[in-house]
């Protein structure tokens, strides 16, 4: 004997019922089948709705009832042959009339007793089983309809079904004895009756349990649960789109997963089959060939430590606290008794070792009821202030990691907390089941999706890590970056198991957001028809999406954008930027950004602030972090000035060369920042600060090499005009150096607490003399590199190299 259970979606439509029939036919030759069916998908919810409305005296219940009637009648008409239709239709109509009568009674009395409610809800399965029975018979399947309501004896016990197993089994076995010759015994799921024979149910989702009870009573060879997913998955597919099917689970693991919200199995289902070691198969009615999940008792120690994640979305935490608690006898007992009497189900418990407080997690919808019950129980202690009023926190969720091997493995919880912490998820409470099959944490509901996804990536190793980018600035650097991401995407996905997606893109006017990732082949077009860009809009969308591994990239040179970093880092979103403004601002601001990043587990990376993509800051960080000390820095830090002085030979005008540098993307958007020396001063300042030396930009000595007054120009255009008019000045400057065989280099320097920058004439024996094109050179003298300095040299400007430096910072975060 095999038991097959078909859930609501499997029996929802005439098409799905054809699939059900095929599955039954395929198995029928190998022996007798017990088939359990749910109500047509969605029907139980509608019955709940009807009865609530009727109780509230809302006549609208009739509308819902009418929908239910139509649904069942048209199912008969669409599914059944003409011959089978008329007897079935009349039986269905009789049942619907009964339902109408009960609902009418509820409406008139405005009272919905437990018995009335169970009677109403039971109509779903009674109707569906009747129609399916008629259908299977009309398809020449020898099928007997069983009144499982009369066979299964159960009462509601504090919100849970309490089945009288000996009595129920006796009845099922007796019934079976008499019907051994039928090919299929068809049972409506969910329904039962109490000791007096009055209707009860097995609780929402209870058809799974019906099937398990039958499997247990008849000692079935297997229990197949046919549903609408390919099996039990590593997480609820609603939250984690890349959840995978778990091929095998132990009974205890399945129980733990279902207790913590994996709706695919109704929690009480496991117990009755576990006793006899009857395997459960979870299968997809709509994908019959899919492997499914097998739940059984054998154990192999090579299995994965963590089998799955489950979650309960709506949770409340109740905390009872007070100095007087220690002395109060049977304190916890009274708390739990109060909750249990109020029919409040406790999902998890945590108690501080001090015993001064105890926290329980419950379903949010029970919060009010629980609060009243507890305050009532402890009213005397509240009066004497031995305890404080119950603290109720709402809008929480619980996430549980489940796996039987967890107990042999150290570090699982550490990894869980670290993963959540890195993503700025604050853990409200932690509980580990005494079985050590799960660790569960309570978090804010708004963090649920993010938490499940980061944990999923962290614990299912073959999983790809998703990194979500939010980019402001799509000029030279920004568009090169997008280009590189587009080209590298597939390689990173395959080789590094990193899935980089650009979620938001903005320029000063438009903003484009796509939670699933913007199509990087078409971004210009899509951005041009994007929404209006404002910083508030960008930030609020980025924060409310609350995606894991989020990185904000600022490709602008704007102060207003740099001013957003604190807010962004405080939301645990990392910042990567070539924009030097933030790090070159006041020293306090620079330190504050670093400490906010640390506090919220975000990274603040700005490798491209100095020498574009050259690994200058990361090298410097490594020296400092390994205990070295910087003694002296000498550097040519302006790729643009180097380009300009390398190309200016007194022949073509100086202004023209500056213009070319700007066009090729070697200067800041405003070239005055380069030519005034400010850009170089900011860079040397950042190197000094990264060397753990406190300094502000005003302390850096730097004389401008430009002719007087030219920097006072109002606009970039006026500035160009001003330097055009001063060509003779630049020629003189060049000739003076050239006549002595020297070259002009804009050099920055730090030594003994002092920094400066300025134009220098360097002779051929100087290492800076041969610096080509737009290259940079940085020479570090440190305690370790005292005589032979550490030199970094290479392309120090340009959109491509800057973009690749930003990319490198993104990868540093992705790999962490
Ligand atoms: P049925 O009506 O067949 O009993 P249910 O709706 O009760 O089906 O259960 C199946 C649903 O459970 C799936 O459609 C899925 O949305 C949900 N679910 C929640 N957690 C999980 C999980 N870990 N694995 C698979 N499905 C899950
Ligand atoms: N129809 C019932 C429900 O929706 C039982 C079940 O489908 O398992 O809760
Ligand atoms: Mg179900």
Coordinates of C-alpha atoms in Angstrom, one line a residue, residues 162-593:
X162 CA -4.7 15.8 19.3
X163 CA -5.4 12.6 17.4
X164 CA -6.6 9.5 19.3
X165 CA -4.2 7.1 17.5
X166 CA -5.3 3.7 18.9
X167 CA -8.9 4.4 18.1
X168 CA -8.3 6.0 14.7
X169 CA -5.9 3.2 13.6
X170 CA -8.4 0.6 14.7
X171 CA -11.1 2.2 12.5
X172 CA -8.9 2.7 9.5
X173 CA -7.7 -0.9 9.7
X174 CA -11.2 -2.2 10.1
X175 CA -12.3 -0.1 7.1
X176 CA -9.4 -1.3 5.0
X177 CA -10.1 -4.9 5.8
X178 CA -13.5 -4.6 4.2
X179 CA -12.2 -2.8 1.1
X180 CA -9.1 -4.6 0.3
X181 CA -10.2 -5.3 -3.3
X182 CA -10.7 -1.6 -4.3
X183 CA -7.9 -0.2 -6.4
X184 CA -8.0 3.3 -4.8
X185 CA -9.4 4.4 -1.5
X186 CA -10.0 8.1 -1.7
X187 CA -9.9 10.2 1.5
X188 CA -10.7 13.8 2.0
X189 CA -7.8 15.3 3.9
X190 CA -8.0 17.7 6.9
X191 CA -11.3 16.6 8.4
X192 CA -11.9 14.5 11.5
X193 CA -14.4 14.2 14.3
X194 CA -14.2 14.2 18.1
X195 CA -15.2 11.5 20.5
X196 CA -18.8 12.4 20.2
X197 CA -18.6 12.3 16.4
X198 CA -18.8 16.0 16.0
X199 CA -16.8 17.6 13.2
X200 CA -13.2 18.8 13.9
X201 CA -10.2 19.4 11.7
X202 CA -6.5 18.7 11.8
X203 CA -5.5 22.3 11.5
X204 CA -4.6 24.4 8.5
X205 CA -2.4 22.5 6.1
X206 CA -3.7 19.3 7.8
X207 CA -4.2 17.1 4.8
X208 CA -0.6 16.1 5.0
X209 CA -1.3 14.9 8.4
X210 CA -4.4 12.9 7.2
X211 CA -2.1 11.1 4.8
X212 CA 0.5 10.4 7.5
X213 CA -2.1 9.0 9.8
X214 CA -3.4 6.6 7.1
X215 CA 0.2 5.6 6.2
X216 CA 0.8 4.8 9.9
X217 CA -2.4 2.9 10.4
X218 CA -1.9 0.8 7.3
X219 CA 1.8 0.5 7.6
X220 CA 2.3 1.8 4.1
X221 CA 5.4 1.3 2.2
X222 CA 5.7 5.0 1.4
X223 CA 4.0 8.4 1.7
X224 CA 4.1 10.6 -1.3
X225 CA 3.2 14.2 -0.9
X226 CA 2.4 15.8 -4.3
X227 CA 2.6 19.6 -4.3
X228 CA 3.6 22.5 -6.5
X229 CA 7.3 22.7 -5.9
X230 CA 10.1 20.2 -6.8
X231 CA 10.6 19.2 -3.2
X232 CA 11.7 20.7 0.1
X233 CA 14.0 23.5 -0.8
X234 CA 17.0 25.0 0.9
X235 CA 14.9 28.1 1.6
X236 CA 11.4 29.4 0.9
X237 CA 11.5 30.1 -2.9
X238 CA 9.4 33.2 -2.2
X239 CA 12.4 34.8 -0.5
X240 CA 15.4 33.1 -2.1
X241 CA 15.0 32.8 -5.8
X242 CA 18.0 30.5 -6.1
X243 CA 16.8 28.1 -3.5
X244 CA 17.5 24.5 -4.5
X245 CA 15.8 21.2 -3.9
X246 CA 17.2 19.2 -1.0
X247 CA 17.4 15.6 -2.3
X248 CA 17.4 13.9 1.1
X249 CA 16.4 14.9 4.6
X250 CA 16.3 13.1 8.0
X251 CA 12.9 13.1 9.7
X252 CA 14.2 15.3 12.4
X253 CA 15.5 17.8 9.9
X254 CA 12.3 17.9 8.0
X255 CA 10.4 18.4 11.3
X256 CA 12.6 21.2 12.3
X257 CA 12.3 23.0 8.9
X258 CA 8.6 22.7 8.9
X259 CA 8.3 23.9 12.5
X260 CA 10.2 27.0 11.5
X261 CA 8.0 27.9 8.6
X262 CA 8.7 25.6 5.7
X263 CA 5.0 25.3 4.8
X264 CA 5.7 22.5 2.3
X265 CA 5.2 20.0 5.1
X266 CA 2.7 20.4 7.9
X267 CA 4.8 19.8 11.1
X268 CA 2.8 17.0 12.7
X269 CA 3.0 14.9 9.5
X270 CA 6.5 13.5 10.3
X271 CA 5.8 11.9 13.7
X272 CA 3.4 9.1 12.7
X273 CA 5.6 7.8 9.8
X274 CA 8.8 8.2 11.6
X275 CA 7.8 5.5 14.1
X276 CA 7.5 2.9 11.4
X277 CA 10.3 4.3 9.2
X278 CA 8.0 4.9 6.3
X279 CA 9.8 7.2 3.8
X280 CA 8.2 10.4 2.7
X281 CA 8.6 11.7 -0.8
X282 CA 7.8 15.3 -1.7
X283 CA 7.1 15.5 -5.4
X284 CA 5.8 18.1 -7.9
X285 CA 2.5 17.3 -9.6
X286 CA 3.5 19.6 -12.4
X287 CA 7.0 18.2 -12.9
X288 CA 6.5 14.5 -12.4
X289 CA 10.0 13.7 -13.7
X290 CA 11.7 15.9 -11.1
X291 CA 13.6 13.9 -8.5
X292 CA 11.9 15.4 -5.4
X293 CA 12.9 15.1 -1.8
X294 CA 13.2 11.8 0.2
X295 CA 12.7 12.1 3.9
X296 CA 13.9 9.1 5.9
X297 CA 16.0 7.9 8.8
X298 CA 19.3 6.8 7.5
X299 CA 22.3 9.0 8.2
X300 CA 25.5 9.6 6.3
X301 CA 28.0 11.7 8.1
X302 CA 29.4 13.1 4.8
X303 CA 26.2 15.1 4.3
X304 CA 26.1 18.8 4.4
X305 CA 26.1 20.4 7.8
X306 CA 23.3 22.8 7.0
X307 CA 20.4 21.4 5.1
X308 CA 18.1 24.3 4.8
X309 CA 17.0 27.6 6.1
X310 CA 13.5 28.4 7.2
X311 CA 11.8 31.5 8.3
X312 CA 8.7 32.8 10.0
X313 CA 7.7 36.2 8.7
X314 CA 5.5 37.7 11.4
X315 CA 6.9 37.3 14.9
X316 CA 6.6 39.2 18.1
X317 CA 9.0 39.0 21.0
X318 CA 7.8 39.3 24.6
X319 CA 10.3 40.0 27.3
X320 CA 9.5 39.7 31.0
X321 CA 12.1 41.3 33.2
X322 CA 12.7 42.5 36.7
X323 CA 15.1 42.2 39.6
X324 CA 12.5 40.4 41.6
X325 CA 12.2 37.6 39.2
X326 CA 14.9 35.4 40.7
X327 CA 12.9 35.0 43.9
X328 CA 9.5 34.3 42.3
X329 CA 8.7 30.6 42.6
X330 CA 7.9 28.8 39.3
X331 CA 8.2 31.9 37.4
X332 CA 8.8 30.4 33.9
X333 CA 6.1 27.8 34.6
X334 CA 3.6 30.5 35.3
X335 CA 4.6 32.4 32.2
X336 CA 4.2 29.4 29.9
X337 CA 1.0 28.4 31.6
X338 CA -0.5 31.8 31.0
X339 CA 0.5 31.7 27.4
X340 CA -0.8 28.2 26.9
X341 CA -4.1 28.9 28.6
X342 CA -4.5 31.8 26.2
X343 CA -3.7 29.4 23.3
X344 CA -0.6 31.2 22.4
X345 CA 2.0 29.1 20.7
X346 CA 5.6 29.7 21.8
X347 CA 8.0 29.5 18.8
X348 CA 11.2 30.1 20.6
X349 CA 12.6 30.9 24.0
X350 CA 15.7 32.6 25.2
X351 CA 16.7 33.3 28.7
X352 CA 19.6 35.3 29.9
X353 CA 21.8 33.4 32.3
X354 CA 21.2 36.0 35.0
X355 CA 17.6 34.8 35.1
X356 CA 16.6 38.4 35.3
X357 CA 14.7 38.2 32.1
X358 CA 13.0 35.7 29.8
X359 CA 12.1 36.3 26.2
X360 CA 9.7 34.3 24.1
X361 CA 8.9 34.5 20.4
X362 CA 5.3 34.1 19.3
X363 CA 3.2 34.6 16.2
X364 CA 2.6 38.3 15.9
X365 CA -1.2 37.9 15.6
X366 CA -1.2 36.5 19.2
X367 CA 0.7 39.5 20.7
X368 CA -2.2 41.3 22.2
X369 CA -3.8 38.2 23.6
X370 CA -0.4 37.1 25.1
X371 CA 0.2 40.5 26.6
X372 CA -3.1 40.5 28.4
X373 CA -2.6 37.0 29.6
X374 CA 0.8 37.6 31.0
X375 CA 0.0 40.9 32.6
X376 CA -3.0 39.2 34.2
X377 CA -1.0 36.3 35.6
X378 CA 1.6 38.6 37.1
X379 CA -0.6 41.4 38.3
X380 CA 0.6 41.2 41.9
X381 CA 4.3 41.2 41.0
X382 CA 3.6 44.2 38.7
X383 CA 1.9 46.0 41.5
X384 CA 4.9 45.5 43.8
X385 CA 7.2 46.3 41.0
X386 CA 9.0 42.9 41.4
X387 CA 8.8 42.8 37.6
X388 CA 8.4 45.4 34.8
X389 CA 5.5 45.5 32.5
X390 CA 5.8 43.0 29.6
X391 CA 7.8 44.4 26.7
X392 CA 6.3 43.6 23.3
X393 CA 8.3 44.1 20.2
X394 CA 6.5 43.7 16.8
X395 CA 7.4 43.4 13.2
X396 CA 10.1 40.8 13.6
X397 CA 10.9 37.6 11.8
X398 CA 12.8 34.5 12.7
X399 CA 15.3 32.7 10.6
X400 CA 16.5 29.2 11.4
X401 CA 19.5 27.3 10.1
X402 CA 18.6 23.6 10.2
X403 CA 20.9 20.5 10.0
X404 CA 21.5 17.4 12.0
X405 CA 25.2 17.5 11.5
X406 CA 25.4 20.9 13.1
X407 CA 26.1 19.5 16.5
X408 CA 29.4 18.1 15.5
X409 CA 30.5 21.2 13.8
X410 CA 32.0 24.2 15.5
X411 CA 31.7 27.7 14.1
X412 CA 28.3 27.4 12.5
X413 CA 26.8 30.1 14.7
X414 CA 29.9 32.3 14.4
X415 CA 29.6 32.2 10.7
X416 CA 25.9 32.9 10.8
X417 CA 26.4 36.0 13.0
X418 CA 29.3 37.2 11.0
X419 CA 27.4 36.9 7.7
X420 CA 24.5 38.8 9.1
X421 CA 26.7 41.4 10.8
X422 CA 28.6 42.1 7.6
X423 CA 25.3 43.0 6.0
X424 CA 24.2 45.2 8.9
X425 CA 21.5 42.9 10.1
X426 CA 20.9 43.4 13.8
X427 CA 20.1 40.2 15.8
X428 CA 17.4 40.7 18.4
X429 CA 17.5 37.3 20.0
X430 CA 19.2 34.0 19.5
X431 CA 17.9 30.5 20.3
X432 CA 19.4 27.1 19.8
X433 CA 17.0 24.2 20.0
X434 CA 18.1 21.7 22.7
X435 CA 18.1 19.1 19.9
X436 CA 20.9 21.2 18.4
X437 CA 19.3 20.7 15.0
X438 CA 18.8 24.4 14.6
X439 CA 20.0 27.8 15.4
X440 CA 17.5 30.5 15.1
X441 CA 17.8 34.3 15.2
X442 CA 15.2 37.0 15.5
X443 CA 15.6 40.0 13.2
X444 CA 13.6 42.9 11.9
X445 CA 11.1 41.8 9.3
X446 CA 12.5 44.4 6.9
X447 CA 15.8 42.4 7.0
X448 CA 14.2 39.0 6.3
X449 CA 14.8 38.7 2.6
X450 CA 18.4 40.0 2.8
X451 CA 19.2 37.7 5.8
X452 CA 17.9 34.6 4.0
X453 CA 19.8 35.4 0.9
X454 CA 23.2 36.1 2.5
X455 CA 22.9 33.1 4.7
X456 CA 22.0 31.0 1.7
X457 CA 25.0 32.2 -0.1
X458 CA 27.2 31.7 2.9
X459 CA 26.1 28.1 3.8
X460 CA 25.4 26.6 0.4
X461 CA 28.9 26.7 -0.8
X462 CA 28.4 26.1 -4.5
X463 CA 26.2 29.1 -4.4
X464 CA 27.2 32.2 -6.2
X465 CA 27.7 35.4 -4.2
X466 CA 25.5 38.2 -5.4
X467 CA 27.0 41.7 -5.3
X468 CA 24.6 44.6 -5.9
X469 CA 26.0 47.9 -7.2
X470 CA 24.5 51.4 -7.0
X471 CA 26.3 53.7 -9.2
X472 CA 26.2 57.5 -9.4
X473 CA 28.1 59.2 -12.2
X474 CA 28.3 57.8 -15.7
X475 CA 30.8 60.1 -17.3
X476 CA 34.2 58.8 -18.6
X477 CA 35.0 56.8 -15.6
X478 CA 31.5 55.6 -14.9
X479 CA 30.8 54.4 -18.4
X480 CA 34.2 52.6 -18.6
X481 CA 33.3 50.8 -15.3
X482 CA 30.0 49.7 -16.6
X483 CA 31.7 48.5 -19.8
X484 CA 34.2 46.5 -17.8
X485 CA 31.5 45.0 -15.6
X486 CA 29.5 44.0 -18.7
X487 CA 32.6 42.3 -20.2
X488 CA 33.8 40.6 -17.1
X489 CA 30.4 39.6 -15.7
X490 CA 30.3 36.1 -17.2
X491 CA 33.9 35.3 -16.3
X492 CA 33.4 36.3 -12.7
X493 CA 30.2 34.4 -12.6
X494 CA 31.8 31.2 -13.8
X495 CA 35.3 31.4 -12.4
X496 CA 34.9 33.4 -9.2
X497 CA 31.3 32.4 -8.4
X498 CA 30.4 36.1 -8.1
X499 CA 27.3 37.5 -9.6
X500 CA 27.7 41.2 -10.0
X501 CA 24.6 43.2 -10.8
X502 CA 24.1 46.9 -11.3
X503 CA 20.9 47.8 -9.5
X504 CA 20.9 51.5 -9.9
X505 CA 22.6 54.0 -12.2
X506 CA 22.3 57.7 -12.1
X507 CA 23.6 60.9 -13.6
X508 CA 22.7 64.3 -12.5
X509 CA 19.3 64.2 -14.2
X510 CA 18.1 60.6 -14.4
X511 CA 17.9 57.6 -12.2
X512 CA 17.4 54.0 -13.4
X513 CA 16.7 51.2 -10.8
X514 CA 16.1 47.5 -11.4
X515 CA 16.1 45.2 -8.5
X516 CA 17.0 42.2 -10.7
X517 CA 19.9 44.1 -12.4
X518 CA 20.1 46.6 -15.2
X519 CA 20.7 45.3 -18.7
X520 CA 24.3 46.7 -19.2
X521 CA 24.1 46.4 -23.0
X522 CA 21.3 48.9 -23.1
X523 CA 21.9 51.1 -20.1
X524 CA 22.3 54.5 -22.0
X525 CA 18.9 54.1 -23.6
X526 CA 17.2 52.9 -20.4
X527 CA 18.8 55.6 -18.3
X528 CA 17.6 58.4 -20.6
X529 CA 14.1 57.3 -20.0
X530 CA 14.6 56.8 -16.3
X531 CA 13.0 58.6 -13.4
X532 CA 14.0 62.0 -12.1
X533 CA 17.3 61.8 -10.1
X534 CA 17.5 63.3 -6.7
X535 CA 19.8 62.2 -3.9
X536 CA 16.8 61.5 -1.7
X537 CA 15.2 59.3 -4.3
X538 CA 18.4 57.4 -4.9
X539 CA 19.1 56.9 -1.2
X540 CA 15.6 55.9 -0.3
X541 CA 15.3 53.3 -3.0
X542 CA 18.7 51.9 -2.3
X543 CA 17.9 51.6 1.4
X544 CA 14.4 50.2 1.1
X545 CA 15.6 47.5 -1.4
X546 CA 17.9 46.5 1.5
X547 CA 19.8 44.1 -0.7
X548 CA 22.7 42.1 0.6
X549 CA 26.3 43.0 -0.3
X550 CA 25.3 46.4 -1.5
X551 CA 28.0 48.7 -2.8
X552 CA 27.6 52.4 -3.5
X553 CA 30.0 53.7 -6.2
X554 CA 30.5 57.4 -6.5
X555 CA 32.2 58.3 -9.9
X556 CA 31.6 62.0 -9.5
X557 CA 33.9 64.7 -8.2
X558 CA 31.0 66.3 -6.3
X559 CA 31.0 67.4 -2.8
X560 CA 27.3 66.9 -2.5
X561 CA 27.7 63.2 -3.3
X562 CA 30.6 62.8 -0.9
X563 CA 28.4 64.3 1.8
X564 CA 26.1 61.3 1.5
X565 CA 28.7 58.7 2.5
X566 CA 28.0 58.8 6.3
X567 CA 24.3 58.1 5.8
X568 CA 25.1 55.3 3.3
X569 CA 27.8 53.6 5.5
X570 CA 25.4 53.8 8.4
X571 CA 23.0 51.7 6.4
X572 CA 25.8 49.0 6.2
X573 CA 26.3 49.8 2.5
X574 CA 29.9 49.9 1.4
X575 CA 31.3 52.9 -0.5
X576 CA 33.8 52.8 -3.3
X577 CA 34.9 56.0 -4.9
X578 CA 37.6 57.8 -6.9
X579 CA 36.1 61.0 -5.5
X580 CA 38.8 62.5 -3.2
X581 CA 36.6 65.1 -1.5
X582 CA 35.6 63.0 1.4
X583 CA 39.0 61.8 2.4
X584 CA 40.6 65.2 1.8
X585 CA 38.0 67.0 3.9
X586 CA 38.7 67.7 7.6
X587 CA 40.6 65.1 9.4
X588 CA 37.7 64.6 11.8
X589 CA 35.4 63.8 8.8
X590 CA 37.9 61.3 7.4
X591 CA 38.2 59.5 10.7
X592 CA 34.4 59.6 11.3
X593 CA 33.8 57.9 7.9

